[in-house]
């Protein structure tokens, strides 16, 4: 009969699949702790060896999720991983510079390069679509204004705030 994997083996298997924060590993592994095993010590050892790195967790999530979601949603996912406030602030700054371009890309992927509808009902539906993905109201309004204007064709942003 095969014995169950050790706590360390479980942790390494999880880390091999994707980056995990310390808090995530603690939550996932805590139910597998056997008598005599010290989960915090194991996580300390893995962090000391570089297997657990919060900065890599944040970078990985930003790389995977930011092209699809707004800053609010990405930051919510980072918070749920138990990352430090300092890392959250740095990630927010990184996301802020690309928010409008990401919103436009998500809109174009879903609705094509066609004109923004003049129909208020369809316009509201498209705005809800972007808002549900974590884009701010201001970003949603600016993205739809750019998508419907001549700036969308030229790739230029207007000088004034919309």
XYZ file of N, CA and C in Angstrom:
486
model
N 0.834 -1.176 0.000
C 0.000 0.000 0.000
C 0.888 1.253 0.000
N 0.556 2.174 -0.868
C 1.368 3.380 -1.026
C 1.019 4.385 0.068
N 2.046 4.954 0.687
C 1.808 5.945 1.735
C 1.475 7.295 1.099
N 0.705 8.132 1.814
C 0.353 9.448 1.260
C 1.603 10.315 1.126
N 1.564 11.257 0.175
C 2.735 12.133 -0.012
C 3.009 12.959 1.241
N 4.266 13.263 1.442
C 4.649 14.091 2.581
C 4.165 15.518 2.357
N 4.189 16.285 3.417
C 3.786 17.681 3.339
C 4.685 18.448 2.367
N 5.985 18.160 2.426
C 6.937 18.820 1.534
C 6.654 18.446 0.083
N 6.343 17.182 -0.172
C 6.039 16.745 -1.542
C 4.787 17.439 -2.061
N 3.780 17.570 -1.205
C 2.555 18.279 -1.605
C 2.862 19.745 -1.934
N 3.666 20.380 -1.088
C 4.015 21.784 -1.309
C 4.782 21.955 -2.615
N 5.734 21.088 -2.858
C 6.521 21.191 -4.089
C 5.668 20.920 -5.325
N 4.721 19.995 -5.207
C 3.834 19.726 -6.339
C 2.983 20.955 -6.648
N 2.459 21.606 -5.610
C 1.679 22.827 -5.823
C 2.526 23.927 -6.453
N 3.750 24.075 -5.958
C 4.636 25.116 -6.488
C 5.087 24.815 -7.918
N 5.114 23.550 -8.289
C 5.490 23.189 -9.657
C 4.384 23.553 -10.651
N 3.148 23.585 -10.168
C 2.021 23.903 -11.046
C 1.954 25.388 -11.372
N 2.164 26.230 -10.353
C 2.163 27.688 -10.523
C 2.731 28.302 -9.252
N 2.996 29.602 -9.300
C 3.484 30.309 -8.120
C 2.372 30.387 -7.080
N 2.702 30.136 -5.831
C 1.764 30.244 -4.725
C 2.371 31.149 -3.652
N 1.522 31.937 -3.004
C 1.984 32.735 -1.876
C 2.029 31.858 -0.635
N 2.684 32.365 0.375
C 2.764 31.632 1.642
C 1.367 31.374 2.211
N 0.506 32.390 2.152
C -0.854 32.254 2.690
C -1.642 31.183 1.933
N -1.484 31.132 0.618
C -2.167 30.105 -0.178
C -1.699 28.708 0.200
N -0.392 28.553 0.314
C 0.147 27.240 0.680
C -0.300 26.838 2.083
N -0.318 27.781 2.987
C -0.764 27.497 4.351
C -2.204 26.975 4.331
N -3.055 27.641 3.565
C -4.461 27.236 3.497
C -4.617 25.862 2.834
N -3.882 25.621 1.757
C -4.032 24.362 1.024
C -3.417 23.171 1.752
N -2.346 23.423 2.493
C -1.634 22.311 3.125
C -2.069 22.044 4.560
N -2.735 22.997 5.187
C -3.053 22.848 6.610
C -3.901 21.610 6.902
N -4.730 21.196 5.996
C -5.564 20.013 6.243
C -4.797 18.704 6.099
N -3.582 18.774 5.573
C -2.766 17.569 5.378
C -1.675 17.409 6.435
N -1.614 18.313 7.394
C -0.565 18.266 8.415
C -0.786 17.043 9.315
N 0.250 16.241 9.451
C 0.215 15.068 10.325
C 0.893 15.430 11.644
N 0.668 14.624 12.636
C 1.289 14.852 13.933
C 2.809 14.842 13.782
N 3.432 15.842 14.377
C 4.890 15.940 14.325
C 5.394 16.791 13.163
N 4.523 17.201 12.231
C 4.947 18.034 11.104
C 4.733 19.500 11.465
N 5.644 20.332 11.028
C 5.590 21.759 11.328
C 5.464 22.532 10.016
N 4.228 22.877 9.661
C 3.970 23.564 8.397
C 4.664 24.928 8.316
N 4.586 25.784 9.347
C 5.288 27.072 9.246
C 6.794 26.905 9.020
N 7.407 25.922 9.658
C 8.846 25.693 9.465
C 9.133 25.233 8.038
N 8.260 24.382 7.496
C 8.431 23.928 6.114
C 8.326 25.112 5.156
N 7.330 25.974 5.366
C 7.163 27.136 4.493
C 8.330 28.109 4.629
N 8.857 28.257 5.840
C 10.051 29.092 6.033
C 11.225 28.532 5.242
N 11.401 27.213 5.294
C 12.513 26.573 4.570
C 12.349 26.743 3.059
N 11.133 26.582 2.564
C 10.890 26.749 1.126
C 11.118 28.203 0.689
N 10.728 29.146 1.534
C 10.955 30.564 1.227
C 12.448 30.881 1.247
N 13.167 30.300 2.196
C 14.609 30.544 2.290
C 15.337 30.021 1.058
N 14.824 28.946 0.480
C 15.438 28.365 -0.723
C 14.951 29.046 -2.004
N 14.019 30.002 -1.869
C 13.546 30.738 -3.037
C 12.372 30.097 -3.752
N 11.774 29.064 -3.169
C 10.631 28.424 -3.800
C 9.350 29.237 -3.626
N 9.275 29.996 -2.546
C 8.127 30.870 -2.297
C 8.626 32.307 -2.365
N 8.074 33.070 -3.288
C 8.492 34.456 -3.482
C 7.264 35.284 -3.847
N 6.860 36.177 -2.954
C 5.658 36.982 -3.177
C 5.757 37.840 -4.436
N 6.922 38.356 -4.725
C 7.087 39.191 -5.917
C 6.828 38.375 -7.182
N 7.295 37.132 -7.199
C 7.032 36.258 -8.357
C 5.559 35.911 -8.462
N 4.906 35.736 -7.320
C 3.467 35.453 -7.320
C 2.730 36.624 -7.973
N 3.055 37.835 -7.547
C 2.408 39.026 -8.101
C 2.698 39.167 -9.589
N 3.940 39.000 -9.976
C 4.315 39.128 -11.390
C 3.606 38.085 -12.249
N 3.526 36.875 -11.750
C 2.850 35.805 -12.475
C 1.372 36.132 -12.673
N 0.720 36.593 -11.613
C -0.696 36.917 -11.721
C -0.902 38.105 -12.654
N -0.053 39.104 -12.566
C -0.162 40.253 -13.466
C 0.004 39.819 -14.916
N 0.943 38.947 -15.161
C 1.191 38.477 -16.532
C -0.004 37.694 -17.079
N -0.604 36.851 -16.231
C -1.709 36.005 -16.681
C -3.040 36.747 -16.758
N -3.326 37.604 -15.794
C -4.671 38.144 -15.657
C -4.843 39.589 -16.142
N -3.809 40.411 -16.074
C -3.955 41.826 -16.427
C -4.442 42.055 -17.863
N -4.011 41.261 -18.849
C -4.535 41.521 -20.197
C -6.043 41.298 -20.330
N -6.639 40.585 -19.397
C -8.048 40.247 -19.482
C -8.937 41.044 -18.541
N -8.337 41.647 -17.511
C -9.118 42.251 -16.435
C -8.648 43.663 -16.113
N -9.525 44.406 -15.450
C -9.193 45.740 -14.995
C -8.381 45.701 -13.711
N -7.825 46.836 -13.362
C -6.962 46.937 -12.184
C -7.672 46.525 -10.901
N -8.927 46.924 -10.751
C -9.653 46.600 -9.525
C -9.745 45.095 -9.323
N -10.046 44.386 -10.369
C -10.208 42.925 -10.274
C -8.863 42.242 -10.038
N -7.822 42.699 -10.718
C -6.491 42.105 -10.541
C -6.007 42.335 -9.107
N -6.202 43.545 -8.597
C -5.785 43.838 -7.224
C -6.576 43.016 -6.215
N -7.837 42.779 -6.493
C -8.644 41.916 -5.621
C -8.049 40.501 -5.592
N -7.656 39.984 -6.731
C -7.061 38.653 -6.780
C -5.722 38.622 -6.039
N -4.943 39.688 -6.164
C -3.675 39.753 -5.436
C -3.920 39.792 -3.924
N -4.917 40.562 -3.498
C -5.253 40.618 -2.063
C -5.659 39.248 -1.543
N -6.416 38.508 -2.345
C -6.892 37.194 -1.903
C -5.741 36.209 -1.715
N -4.601 36.507 -2.286
C -3.425 35.646 -2.137
C -2.610 36.003 -0.897
N -3.042 37.025 -0.183
C -2.374 37.395 1.060
C -1.056 38.119 0.862
N -0.933 38.862 -0.222
C 0.313 39.575 -0.498
C 0.380 40.875 0.301
N 1.584 41.384 0.495
C 1.810 42.575 1.311
C 1.221 43.823 0.641
N 0.894 44.809 1.467
C 0.351 46.073 0.958
C 1.357 46.778 0.052
N 2.616 46.688 0.381
C 3.660 47.307 -0.447
C 3.646 46.721 -1.859
N 3.527 45.417 -1.946
C 3.478 44.740 -3.238
C 2.190 45.099 -3.985
N 1.099 45.242 -3.260
C -0.171 45.646 -3.883
C -0.072 47.058 -4.456
N 0.563 47.970 -3.709
C 0.731 49.345 -4.205
C 1.590 49.374 -5.463
N 2.669 48.619 -5.460
C 3.547 48.580 -6.636
C 2.806 47.999 -7.838
N 2.016 46.981 -7.607
C 1.240 46.375 -8.692
C 0.198 47.349 -9.217
N -0.451 48.088 -8.323
C -1.457 49.071 -8.734
C -0.829 50.145 -9.616
N 0.359 50.598 -9.247
C 1.052 51.601 -10.066
C 1.383 51.043 -11.439
N 1.820 49.798 -11.479
C 2.165 49.161 -12.746
C 0.927 49.031 -13.634
N -0.213 48.692 -13.043
C -1.447 48.510 -13.809
C -2.040 49.828 -14.292
N -1.872 50.881 -13.501
C -2.507 52.164 -13.815
C -2.107 52.699 -15.179
N -0.879 52.518 -15.560
C -0.404 53.062 -16.825
C -0.975 52.392 -18.060
N -1.489 51.194 -17.913
C -1.990 50.451 -19.072
C -3.493 50.204 -19.018
N -4.167 50.774 -18.046
C -5.598 50.494 -17.823
C -6.452 50.781 -19.060
N -6.312 51.950 -19.645
C -7.145 52.318 -20.795
C -6.850 51.425 -22.000
N -5.590 51.168 -22.272
C -5.230 50.305 -23.410
C -5.762 48.891 -23.209
N -5.700 48.385 -21.973
C -6.209 47.038 -21.699
C -7.724 46.989 -21.861
N -8.416 48.052 -21.399
C -9.877 48.104 -21.545
C -10.269 48.110 -23.019
N -9.569 48.901 -23.820
C -9.838 48.929 -25.262
C -9.592 47.565 -25.901
N -8.523 46.893 -25.507
C -8.213 45.574 -26.071
C -9.290 44.550 -25.711
N -9.742 44.584 -24.471
C -10.799 43.658 -24.038
C -12.089 43.966 -24.790
N -12.421 45.251 -24.938
C -13.632 45.637 -25.660
C -13.563 45.168 -27.110
N -12.430 45.411 -27.766
C -12.283 45.019 -29.172
C -12.347 43.504 -29.355
N -11.776 42.791 -28.429
C -11.804 41.329 -28.526
C -13.239 40.818 -28.434
N -14.044 41.439 -27.587
C -15.423 40.985 -27.389
C -16.374 41.538 -28.444
N -16.208 42.804 -28.807
C -17.189 43.446 -29.672
C -16.654 43.787 -31.058
N -15.423 43.470 -31.352
C -14.852 43.734 -32.672
C -14.476 45.189 -32.844
N -14.085 45.538 -34.048
C -13.667 46.908 -34.336
C -14.803 47.754 -34.874
N -16.009 47.238 -34.781
C -17.163 47.979 -35.274
C -17.422 49.223 -34.455
N -18.367 50.022 -34.884
C -18.667 51.265 -34.169
C -19.327 50.983 -32.820
N -19.131 51.903 -31.895
C -19.814 51.833 -30.605
C -21.286 52.111 -30.892
N -22.175 51.325 -30.325
C -23.595 51.511 -30.652
C -24.130 52.843 -30.154
N -24.998 53.427 -30.961
C -25.666 54.671 -30.566
C -26.828 54.342 -29.644
N -27.311 53.121 -29.716
C -28.415 52.639 -28.883
C -27.965 52.611 -27.422
N -28.693 53.297 -26.544
C -28.308 53.407 -25.134
C -28.300 52.053 -24.440
N -29.208 51.186 -24.809
C -29.284 49.871 -24.170
C -28.038 49.031 -24.479
N -27.622 49.018 -25.748
C -26.435 48.246 -26.133
C -25.166 48.873 -25.554
N -25.130 50.188 -25.526
C -23.982 50.888 -24.934
C -23.854 50.531 -23.443
N -24.976 50.504 -22.741
C -24.975 50.148 -21.320
C -24.516 48.705 -21.136
N -24.927 47.821 -22.032
C -24.509 46.417 -21.956
C -22.990 46.299 -22.110
N -22.430 47.043 -23.045
C -20.985 47.008 -23.250
C -20.249 47.621 -22.060
N -20.817 48.650 -21.481
C -20.198 49.265 -20.304
C -20.220 48.289 -19.121
N -21.336 47.584 -18.939
C -21.419 46.583 -17.860
C -20.412 45.469 -18.081
N -20.209 45.080 -19.332
C -19.234 44.035 -19.658
C -17.842 44.427 -19.154
N -17.427 45.651 -19.443
C -16.107 46.100 -18.998
C -16.054 46.301 -17.485
N -17.110 46.826 -16.911
C -17.138 47.046 -15.461
C -17.066 45.714 -14.713
N -17.704 44.693 -15.236
C -17.682 43.376 -14.594
C -16.285 42.762 -14.610
N -15.436 43.228 -15.484
C -14.066 42.729 -15.554
C -13.099 43.573 -14.732
N -13.641 44.515 -13.962
C -12.820 45.257 -13.015
C -12.280 46.573 -13.507
N -12.789 47.074 -14.623
C -12.354 48.380 -15.098
C -13.194 49.455 -14.414
N -12.568 50.569 -14.052
C -13.275 51.647 -13.370
C -14.270 52.301 -14.321
N -15.234 52.999 -13.737
C -16.246 53.671 -14.546
C -15.637 54.688 -15.496
N -14.669 55.441 -14.992
C -13.995 56.441 -15.829
C -13.263 55.770 -17.001
N -12.592 54.676 -16.730
C -11.868 53.956 -17.782
C -12.840 53.408 -18.810
N -13.968 52.874 -18.359
C -14.981 52.331 -19.268
C -15.501 53.428 -20.182
N -15.828 54.589 -19.609
C -16.332 55.703 -20.434
C -15.288 56.146 -21.451
N -14.056 56.281 -21.007
C -12.987 56.713 -21.927
C -12.739 55.673 -23.020
N -12.778 54.407 -22.662
C -12.535 53.351 -23.654
C -13.614 53.357 -24.728
N -14.871 53.482 -24.314
C -15.950 53.503 -25.313
C -15.899 54.775 -26.157
N -15.509 55.889 -25.554
C -15.377 57.129 -26.327
C -14.262 56.983 -27.360
N -13.154 56.399 -26.959
C -12.049 56.197 -27.904
C -12.414 55.185 -28.976
N -13.089 54.134 -28.592
C -13.458 53.100 -29.560
C -14.412 53.657 -30.605
N -15.256 54.589 -30.212
C -16.223 55.149 -31.146
C -15.713 56.334 -31.927
N -14.609 56.921 -31.507
C -14.096 58.125 -32.164
C -13.027 57.818 -33.189
N -12.550 58.853 -33.803
C -11.502 58.692 -34.812
C -10.174 58.299 -34.175
N -10.031 58.527 -32.851
C -8.794 58.171 -32.169
C -8.568 56.666 -32.210
N -9.655 55.862 -32.211
C -9.513 54.403 -32.219
C -8.821 53.955 -33.492
N -9.129 54.613 -34.595
C -8.514 54.213 -35.857
C -7.049 54.622 -35.908
N -6.738 55.788 -35.337
C -5.362 56.251 -35.397
C -4.517 55.765 -34.238
N -5.171 55.258 -33.171
C -4.436 54.785 -31.997
C -4.022 55.908 -31.073
N -4.568 57.110 -31.261
C -4.205 58.257 -30.438
C -5.209 58.443 -29.323
N -4.742 59.020 -28.242
C -5.599 59.331 -27.114
C -5.910 60.818 -27.142
N -7.121 61.200 -26.772
C -7.425 62.637 -26.744
C -6.680 63.316 -25.591
N -6.464 64.608 -25.720
C -5.739 65.373 -24.698
C -6.583 65.632 -23.465
N -7.877 65.762 -23.643
C -8.754 66.120 -22.539
C -9.334 64.866 -21.883
N -9.746 65.020 -20.620
C -10.387 63.904 -19.915
C -11.826 63.782 -20.342
N -12.285 62.589 -20.570
C -13.678 62.390 -20.987
C -14.521 61.958 -19.832
